[in-house]
Coordinates of C-alpha atoms in Angstrom, one line a residue:
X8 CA 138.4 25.0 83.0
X9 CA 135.7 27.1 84.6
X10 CA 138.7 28.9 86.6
X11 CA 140.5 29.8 83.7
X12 CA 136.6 31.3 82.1
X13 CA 136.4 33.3 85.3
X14 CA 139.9 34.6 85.1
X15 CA 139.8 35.4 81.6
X16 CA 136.5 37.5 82.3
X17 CA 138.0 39.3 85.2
X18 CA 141.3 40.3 82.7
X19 CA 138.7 41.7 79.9
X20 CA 136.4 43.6 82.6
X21 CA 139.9 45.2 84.3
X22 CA 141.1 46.1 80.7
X23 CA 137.5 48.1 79.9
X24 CA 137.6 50.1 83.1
X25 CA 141.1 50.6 83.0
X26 CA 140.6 52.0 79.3
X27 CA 137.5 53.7 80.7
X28 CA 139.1 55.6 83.6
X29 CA 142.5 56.0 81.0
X30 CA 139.5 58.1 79.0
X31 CA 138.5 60.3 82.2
X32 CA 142.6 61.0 83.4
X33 CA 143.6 65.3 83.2
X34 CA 144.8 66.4 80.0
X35 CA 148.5 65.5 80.8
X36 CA 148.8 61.3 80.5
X37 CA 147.3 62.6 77.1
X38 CA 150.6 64.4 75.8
X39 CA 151.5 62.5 73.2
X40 CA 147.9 62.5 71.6
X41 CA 148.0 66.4 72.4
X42 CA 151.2 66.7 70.5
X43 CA 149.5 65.7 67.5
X44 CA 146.8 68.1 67.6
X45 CA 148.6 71.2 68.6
X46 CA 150.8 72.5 65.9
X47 CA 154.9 72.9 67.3
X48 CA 154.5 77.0 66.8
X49 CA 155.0 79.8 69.3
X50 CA 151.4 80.9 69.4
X51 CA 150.7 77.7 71.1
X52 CA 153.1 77.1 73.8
X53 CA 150.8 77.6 76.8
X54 CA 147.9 75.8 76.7
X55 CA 144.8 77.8 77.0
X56 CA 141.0 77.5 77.9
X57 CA 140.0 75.7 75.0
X58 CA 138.5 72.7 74.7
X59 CA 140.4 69.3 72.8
X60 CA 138.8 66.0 71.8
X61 CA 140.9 62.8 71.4
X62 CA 140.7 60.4 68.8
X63 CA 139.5 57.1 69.9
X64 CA 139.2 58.5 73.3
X65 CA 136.2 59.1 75.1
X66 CA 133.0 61.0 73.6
X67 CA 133.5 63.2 76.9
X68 CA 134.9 66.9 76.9
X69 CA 138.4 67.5 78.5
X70 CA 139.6 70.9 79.0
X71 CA 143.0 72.0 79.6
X72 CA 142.6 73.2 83.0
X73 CA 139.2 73.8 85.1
X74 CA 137.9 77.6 85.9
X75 CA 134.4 78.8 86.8
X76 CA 132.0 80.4 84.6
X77 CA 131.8 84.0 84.0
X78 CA 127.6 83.4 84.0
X79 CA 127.6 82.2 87.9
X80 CA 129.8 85.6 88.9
X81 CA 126.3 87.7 88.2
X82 CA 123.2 87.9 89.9
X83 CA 120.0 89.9 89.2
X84 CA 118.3 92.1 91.8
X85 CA 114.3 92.0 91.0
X86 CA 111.7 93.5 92.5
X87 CA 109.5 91.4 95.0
X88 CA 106.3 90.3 95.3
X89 CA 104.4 93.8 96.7
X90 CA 101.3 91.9 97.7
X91 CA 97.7 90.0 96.3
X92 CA 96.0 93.8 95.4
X93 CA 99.4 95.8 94.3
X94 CA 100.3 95.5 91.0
X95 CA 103.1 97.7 90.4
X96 CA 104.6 100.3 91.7
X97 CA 106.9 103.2 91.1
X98 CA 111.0 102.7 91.4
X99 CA 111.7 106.1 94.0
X100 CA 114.9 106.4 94.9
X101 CA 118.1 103.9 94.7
X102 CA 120.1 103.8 98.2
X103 CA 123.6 102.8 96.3
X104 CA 125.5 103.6 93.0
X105 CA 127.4 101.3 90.7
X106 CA 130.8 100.6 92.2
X107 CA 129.6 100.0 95.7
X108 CA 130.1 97.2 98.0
X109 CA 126.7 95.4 98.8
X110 CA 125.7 92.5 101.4
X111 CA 123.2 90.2 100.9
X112 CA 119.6 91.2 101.4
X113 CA 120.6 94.8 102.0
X114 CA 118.5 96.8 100.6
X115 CA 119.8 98.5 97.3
X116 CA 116.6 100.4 96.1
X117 CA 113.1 101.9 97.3
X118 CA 109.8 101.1 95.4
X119 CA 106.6 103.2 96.3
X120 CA 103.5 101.6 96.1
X121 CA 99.8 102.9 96.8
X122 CA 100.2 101.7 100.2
X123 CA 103.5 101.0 100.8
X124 CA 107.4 101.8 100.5
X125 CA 109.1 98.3 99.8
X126 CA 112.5 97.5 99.5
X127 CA 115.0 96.1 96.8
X128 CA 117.6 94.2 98.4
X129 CA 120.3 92.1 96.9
X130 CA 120.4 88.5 96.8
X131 CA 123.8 88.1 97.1
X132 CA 126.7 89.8 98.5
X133 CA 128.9 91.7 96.0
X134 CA 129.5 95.1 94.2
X135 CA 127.1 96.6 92.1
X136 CA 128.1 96.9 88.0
X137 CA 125.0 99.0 86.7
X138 CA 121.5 99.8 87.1
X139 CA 118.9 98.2 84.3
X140 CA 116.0 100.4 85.7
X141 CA 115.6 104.1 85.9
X142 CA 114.4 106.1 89.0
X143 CA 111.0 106.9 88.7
X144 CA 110.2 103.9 86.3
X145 CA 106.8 102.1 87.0
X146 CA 108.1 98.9 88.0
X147 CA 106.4 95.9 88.5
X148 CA 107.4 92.0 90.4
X149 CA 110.1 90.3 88.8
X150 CA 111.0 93.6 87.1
X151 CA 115.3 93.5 87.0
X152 CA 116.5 96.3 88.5
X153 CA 120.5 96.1 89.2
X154 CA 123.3 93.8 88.4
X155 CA 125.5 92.5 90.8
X156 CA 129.3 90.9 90.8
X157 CA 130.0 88.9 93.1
X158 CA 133.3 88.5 92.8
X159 CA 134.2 92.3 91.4
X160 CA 135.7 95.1 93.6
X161 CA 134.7 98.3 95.1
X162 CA 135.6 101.4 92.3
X163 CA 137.8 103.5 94.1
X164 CA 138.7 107.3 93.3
X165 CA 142.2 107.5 92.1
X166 CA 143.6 110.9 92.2
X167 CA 145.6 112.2 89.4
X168 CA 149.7 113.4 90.2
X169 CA 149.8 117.3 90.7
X170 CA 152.2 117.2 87.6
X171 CA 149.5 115.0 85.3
X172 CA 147.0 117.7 86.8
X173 CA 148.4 120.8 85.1
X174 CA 148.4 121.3 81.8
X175 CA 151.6 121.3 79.6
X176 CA 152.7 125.0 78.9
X177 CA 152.3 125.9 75.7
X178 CA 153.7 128.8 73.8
X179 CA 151.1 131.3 72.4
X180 CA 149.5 131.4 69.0
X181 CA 151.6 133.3 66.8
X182 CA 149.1 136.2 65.6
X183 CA 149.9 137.3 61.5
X184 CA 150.4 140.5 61.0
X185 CA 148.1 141.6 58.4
X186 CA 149.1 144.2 55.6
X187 CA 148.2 147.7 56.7
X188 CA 145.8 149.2 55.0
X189 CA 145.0 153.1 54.9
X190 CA 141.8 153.7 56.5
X191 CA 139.9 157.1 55.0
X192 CA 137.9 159.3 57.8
X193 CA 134.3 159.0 57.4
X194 CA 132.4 161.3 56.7
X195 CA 130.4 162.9 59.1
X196 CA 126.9 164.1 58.5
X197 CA 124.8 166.3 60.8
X198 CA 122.2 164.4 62.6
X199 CA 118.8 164.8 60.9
X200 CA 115.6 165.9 63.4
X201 CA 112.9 163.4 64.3
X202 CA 110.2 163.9 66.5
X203 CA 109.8 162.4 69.6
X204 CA 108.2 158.7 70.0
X205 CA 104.8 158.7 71.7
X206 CA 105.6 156.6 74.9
X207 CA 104.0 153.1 74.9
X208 CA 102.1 152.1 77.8
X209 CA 103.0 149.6 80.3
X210 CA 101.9 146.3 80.2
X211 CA 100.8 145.8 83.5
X212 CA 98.0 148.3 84.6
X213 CA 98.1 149.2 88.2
X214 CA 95.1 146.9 89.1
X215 CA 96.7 144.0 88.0
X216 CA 98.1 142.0 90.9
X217 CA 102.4 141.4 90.6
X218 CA 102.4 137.2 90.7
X219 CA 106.1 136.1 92.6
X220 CA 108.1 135.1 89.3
X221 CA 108.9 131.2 88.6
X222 CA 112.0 131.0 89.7
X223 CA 110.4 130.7 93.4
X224 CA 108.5 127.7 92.3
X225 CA 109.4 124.5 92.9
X226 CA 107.6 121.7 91.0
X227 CA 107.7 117.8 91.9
X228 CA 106.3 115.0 91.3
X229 CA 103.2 113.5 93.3
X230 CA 104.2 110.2 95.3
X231 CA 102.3 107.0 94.7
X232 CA 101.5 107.2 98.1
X233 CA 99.6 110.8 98.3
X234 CA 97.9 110.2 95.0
X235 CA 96.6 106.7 96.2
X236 CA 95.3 109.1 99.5
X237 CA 94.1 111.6 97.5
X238 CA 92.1 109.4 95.5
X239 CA 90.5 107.1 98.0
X240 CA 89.5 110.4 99.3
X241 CA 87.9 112.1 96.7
X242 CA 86.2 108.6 96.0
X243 CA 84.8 108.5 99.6
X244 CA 83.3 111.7 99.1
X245 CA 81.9 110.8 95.7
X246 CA 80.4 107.5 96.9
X247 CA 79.1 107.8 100.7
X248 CA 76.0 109.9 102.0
X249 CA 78.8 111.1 104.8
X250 CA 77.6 113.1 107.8
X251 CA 78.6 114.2 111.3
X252 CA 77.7 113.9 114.3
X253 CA 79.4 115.3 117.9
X254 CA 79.7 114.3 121.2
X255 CA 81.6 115.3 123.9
X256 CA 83.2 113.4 126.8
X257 CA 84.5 113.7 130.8
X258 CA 87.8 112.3 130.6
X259 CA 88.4 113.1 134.6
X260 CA 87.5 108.9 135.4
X261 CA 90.0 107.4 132.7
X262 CA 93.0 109.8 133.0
X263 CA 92.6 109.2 137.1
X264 CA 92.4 105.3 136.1
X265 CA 95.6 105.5 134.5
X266 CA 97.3 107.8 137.0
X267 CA 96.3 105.3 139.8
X268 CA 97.4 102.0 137.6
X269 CA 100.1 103.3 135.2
X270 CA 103.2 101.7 137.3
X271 CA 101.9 98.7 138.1
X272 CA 100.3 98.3 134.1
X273 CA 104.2 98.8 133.3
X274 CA 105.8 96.2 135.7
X275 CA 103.1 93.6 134.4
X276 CA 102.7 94.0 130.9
X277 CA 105.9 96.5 130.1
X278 CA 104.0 98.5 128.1
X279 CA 102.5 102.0 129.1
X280 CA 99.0 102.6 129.7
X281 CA 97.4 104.9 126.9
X282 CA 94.1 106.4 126.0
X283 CA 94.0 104.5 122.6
X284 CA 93.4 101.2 124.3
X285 CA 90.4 102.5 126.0
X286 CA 89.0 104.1 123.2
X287 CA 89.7 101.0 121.0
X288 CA 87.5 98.8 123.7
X289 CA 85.0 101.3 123.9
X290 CA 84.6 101.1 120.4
X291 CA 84.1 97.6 120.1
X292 CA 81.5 97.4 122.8
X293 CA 79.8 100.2 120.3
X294 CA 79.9 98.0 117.7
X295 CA 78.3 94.7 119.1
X296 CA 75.8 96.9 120.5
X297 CA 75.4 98.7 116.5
X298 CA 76.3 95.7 113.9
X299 CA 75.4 98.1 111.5
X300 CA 78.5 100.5 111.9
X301 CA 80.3 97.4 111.8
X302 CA 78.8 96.6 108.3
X303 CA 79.2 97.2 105.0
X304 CA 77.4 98.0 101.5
X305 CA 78.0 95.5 98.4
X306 CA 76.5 96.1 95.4
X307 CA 72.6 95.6 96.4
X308 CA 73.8 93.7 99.6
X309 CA 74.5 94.4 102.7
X310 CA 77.6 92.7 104.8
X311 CA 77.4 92.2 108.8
X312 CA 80.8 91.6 110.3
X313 CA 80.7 89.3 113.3
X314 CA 84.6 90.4 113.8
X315 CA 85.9 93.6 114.3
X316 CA 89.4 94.9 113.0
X317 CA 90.0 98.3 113.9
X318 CA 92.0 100.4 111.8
X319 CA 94.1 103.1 113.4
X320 CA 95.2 106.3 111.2
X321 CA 98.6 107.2 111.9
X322 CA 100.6 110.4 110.5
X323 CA 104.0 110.1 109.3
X324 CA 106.2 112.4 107.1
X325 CA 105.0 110.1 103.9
X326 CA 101.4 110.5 104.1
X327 CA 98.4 109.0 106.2
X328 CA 98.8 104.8 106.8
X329 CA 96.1 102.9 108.9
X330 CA 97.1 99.8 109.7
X331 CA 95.0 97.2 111.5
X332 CA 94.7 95.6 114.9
X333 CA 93.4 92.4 114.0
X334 CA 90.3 90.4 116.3
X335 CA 90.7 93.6 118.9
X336 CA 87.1 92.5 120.1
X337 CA 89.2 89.1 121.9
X338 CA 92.3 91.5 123.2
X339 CA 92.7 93.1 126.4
X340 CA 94.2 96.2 126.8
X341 CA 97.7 95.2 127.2
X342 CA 97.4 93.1 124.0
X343 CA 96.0 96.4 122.4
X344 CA 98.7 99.2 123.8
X345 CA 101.4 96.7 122.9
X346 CA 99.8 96.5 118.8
X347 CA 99.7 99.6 118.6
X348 CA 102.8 100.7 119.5
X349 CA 104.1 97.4 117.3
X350 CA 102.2 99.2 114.3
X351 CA 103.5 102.7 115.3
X352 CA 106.8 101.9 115.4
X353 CA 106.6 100.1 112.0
X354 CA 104.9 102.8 110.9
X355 CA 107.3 105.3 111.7
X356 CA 110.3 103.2 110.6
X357 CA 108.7 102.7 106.7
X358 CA 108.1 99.1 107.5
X359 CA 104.4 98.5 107.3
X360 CA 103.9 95.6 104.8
X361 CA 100.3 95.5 102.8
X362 CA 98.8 92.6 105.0
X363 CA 99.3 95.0 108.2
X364 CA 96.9 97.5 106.4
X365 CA 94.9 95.1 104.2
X366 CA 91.2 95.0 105.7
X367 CA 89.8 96.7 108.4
X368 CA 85.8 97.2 109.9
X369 CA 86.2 100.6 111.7
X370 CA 88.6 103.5 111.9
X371 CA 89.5 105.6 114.8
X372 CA 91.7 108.6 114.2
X373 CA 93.5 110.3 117.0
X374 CA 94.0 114.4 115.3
X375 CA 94.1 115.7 119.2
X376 CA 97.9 114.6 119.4
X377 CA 98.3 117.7 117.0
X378 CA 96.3 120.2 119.0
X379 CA 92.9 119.5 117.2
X380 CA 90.2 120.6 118.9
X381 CA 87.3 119.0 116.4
X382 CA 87.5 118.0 113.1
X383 CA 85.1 116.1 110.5
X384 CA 87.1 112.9 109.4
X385 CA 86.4 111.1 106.3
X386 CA 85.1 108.0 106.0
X387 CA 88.0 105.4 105.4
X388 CA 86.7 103.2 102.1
X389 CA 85.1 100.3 102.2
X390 CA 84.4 100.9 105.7
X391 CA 80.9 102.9 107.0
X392 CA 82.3 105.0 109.9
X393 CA 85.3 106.5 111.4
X394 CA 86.1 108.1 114.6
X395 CA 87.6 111.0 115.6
X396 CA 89.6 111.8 118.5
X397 CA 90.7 115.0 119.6
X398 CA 92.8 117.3 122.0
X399 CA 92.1 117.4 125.8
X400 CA 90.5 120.9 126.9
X401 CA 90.4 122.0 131.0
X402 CA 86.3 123.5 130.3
X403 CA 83.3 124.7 132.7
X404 CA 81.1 122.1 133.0
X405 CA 78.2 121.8 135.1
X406 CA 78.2 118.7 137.5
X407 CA 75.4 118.2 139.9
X408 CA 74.4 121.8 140.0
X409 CA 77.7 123.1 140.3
X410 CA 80.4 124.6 137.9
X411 CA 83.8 122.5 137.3
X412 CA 86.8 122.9 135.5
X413 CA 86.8 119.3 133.4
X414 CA 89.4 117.9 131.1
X415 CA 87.1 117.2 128.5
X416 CA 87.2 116.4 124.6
X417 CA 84.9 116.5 121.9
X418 CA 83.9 113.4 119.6
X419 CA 82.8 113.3 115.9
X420 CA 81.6 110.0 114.2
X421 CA 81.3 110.2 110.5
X422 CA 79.2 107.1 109.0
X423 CA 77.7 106.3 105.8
X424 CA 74.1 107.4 106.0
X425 CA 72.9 105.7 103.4
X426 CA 73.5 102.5 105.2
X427 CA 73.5 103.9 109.0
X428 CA 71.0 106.3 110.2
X429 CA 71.4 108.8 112.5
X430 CA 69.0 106.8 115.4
X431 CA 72.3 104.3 115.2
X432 CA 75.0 106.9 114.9
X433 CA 73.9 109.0 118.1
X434 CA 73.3 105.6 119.9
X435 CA 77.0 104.3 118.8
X436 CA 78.7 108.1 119.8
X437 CA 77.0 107.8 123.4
X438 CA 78.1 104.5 124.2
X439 CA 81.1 104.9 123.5
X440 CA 81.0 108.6 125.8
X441 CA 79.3 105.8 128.6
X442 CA 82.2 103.4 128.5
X443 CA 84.7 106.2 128.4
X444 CA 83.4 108.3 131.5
X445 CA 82.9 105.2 133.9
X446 CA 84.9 102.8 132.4
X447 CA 83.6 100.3 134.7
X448 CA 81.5 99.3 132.5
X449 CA 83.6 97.5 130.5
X450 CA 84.2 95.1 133.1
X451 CA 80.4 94.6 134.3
X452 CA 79.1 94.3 130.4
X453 CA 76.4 96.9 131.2

């Protein structure tokens, strides 16, 4: 008896899933139901991508055949995050056009920042089917920029036939011949005497001075970039006490140090010997001797840094960057030479992000690799002081009694003197002269 319970149970559970799965099977064991609902005409002899449901089927969809949606073929192209103090920025230049072929994070598009140039690249490989944004939009993160296909194909220039090209000849207007009509001679009357017009005078009196005309003129647009410059600039001036003070320094023991080490600093560390580094050093040992340079002025406070991050300026064909070599006061010299050519390279490539300039306790700027031979820099905001470097110059100088020819090069510190005074400032300039012209010093801590 209990066999024939079980059985029975087993036969009622097959017949559910089999009526179950029956409910799931393609469109096709469903023919006869189909025939039902699609009326016997011409219109519907293929079946298309339309969805059916079956009486006393089941309450799930079935469609005719499968295909993919036309919403997962497109993908968006934002902009990205630009960094914590950049809000927005302005959409420069676009690298592609609609219709072109496009990998996945290449870069399709160029935002400028205030710091920055950042790149819009495309999530997904595909061809581009039309811009959303505008160049010279301001623009800001998760701003939609292009739309891309991934599944569309390049647009390719077809080239009309010759014949298609020229035009179908045409015979010539018919002109109507108008009724003639007799035309009378005028009569002609003899000219009447007037006198002569007092000459006007010219416009532009010899004194004046002849401006070129505007057709020589070119007018742009400012970049983000040089207005963010020009701005920090003006500011600096407008907020810091700034003043000057020079020095000058014998460069004869550091150039021989690097002419007697340069090959062997390059087999070691594979990275040339430069001036930078020992400037760089010399400046931190300036600044633990002066905290104050190092520090900075916050409303009615005033901010020591027991780190220093040295900030160094670097030209390039956009404007002035000056990004930061982080903790140089626990780096050697091959650890500085090698992050600064890290940052220089970037620099030069456009790839500086905002956290490689973000921050910063002292600037050092190099103008002598142009031919300057002494400047006045600006202070770089929020810091207090910058230095600047200039060229190399064979000069007279007396040495113990005696007149030499010295490759020498003058100094200028620029400092805040509402916070630094100029006791500090000539004591940081001559340190760093000290550590420079014996360099030994470095390495004794004296």
């Amino acid at each position: 008896m209990a066999s024939r319970i079980a059985s029975g149970l087993l036969r009622r559970r097959a017949g559910a899933t089999l009526g179950l799965l029956r409910s799931y099977t393609h469109v096709r064991n469903y023919s006869s139901q189909l025939s039902a609902l699609i009326p016997a005409t011409s219109q519907c002899s293929k079946l298309t991508r339309r969805r059916y449901y079956l009486p006393n089927a089941s309450p799930y969809q079935v469609w005719s055949r499968s295909f993919a949606s036309d919403n997962g073929d497109k993908v968006e192209a934002v902009v990205p995050f630009m960094g914590e103090s950049v809000t927005d920025g302005t959409l420069a230049t676009f690298l592609k056009k609609p219709g072109d072929r496009v990998e996945a994070d290449e870069p399709i598009a160029q935002i400028e920042t205030d710091k920055v140039t950042i790149d819009v690249a495309s999530p997904e490989a595909g061809v581009i089917e039309k811009f959303i944004a505008s160049e010279g939009d301001t623009v800001t993160p998760g701003t939609k920029v292009a739309v891309i296909s991934k599944s569309a194909q390049p647009a390719e220039t077809h080239v009309a036939p010759s014949e298609e090209a020229t035009p179908k000849e045409s015979s010539p207007p018919k002109v109507e011949e108008k009724p003639k009509v007799e035309e009378k001679a005028p009569k002609v009357e003899p000219p009447k005497m007037q006198a002569p017009k007092p000459t006007a005078p010219s416009k532009t009196s010899p004194s004046e001075p002849q401006l070129p005309p505007k057709e020589r003129e070119r007018r742009v647009p400012m970049p983000r970039l040089r207005k963010r410059i020009a701005n920090r600039l003006k500011d600096s001036q407008n907020t810091f006490a700034m003043l000057t003070t020079f020095n000058e320094v014998d460069m004869t023991n550091l150039m021989k140090l690097r002419s007697d080490y340069k090959d062997e600093f390059v087999s070691k560390h594979g990275v040339k010997l430069g001036l930078m580094s020992c400037f760089v050093k010399a400046a931190v040992s300036a600044l633990q001797n002066q905290p104050i340079v190092n520090a900075v002025i916050d409303g009615d406070d005033i901010i020591y840094r027991d780190y220093v991050d040295v900030s160094v300026a670097v030209g390039t064909s956009k404007g002035l960057v000056v990004p930061v070599i982080r903790d140089a006061d626990t780096m050697n010299f091959a650890d500085i030479e090698k992050g600064i050519n890290n940052l220089a390279k970037k620099a030069t490539e456009g790839a500086l992000s905002i956290d490689d300039m973000a921050g910063g306790t002292f600037t050092i700027s190099n103008g002598g690799v142009y031919g300057s031979l002494i400047s006045t820099p600006i202070i770089n905001p929020p810091q207090s002081a910058i230095l600047g470097m200039h060229s190399i110059v064979q000069r007279p100088v007396v040495v113990n009694g005696d007149i030499l020819a010295r490759p020498m090069m003058y100094l200028a510190l620029t400092y805040d003197h509402r916070l630094i005074d100029g006791r500090e400032a000539v004591f940081f300039l001559r340190r760093i002269k000290d550590v420079v012209e014996d360099p030994r010093r470095l390495l004794l801590d004296i």
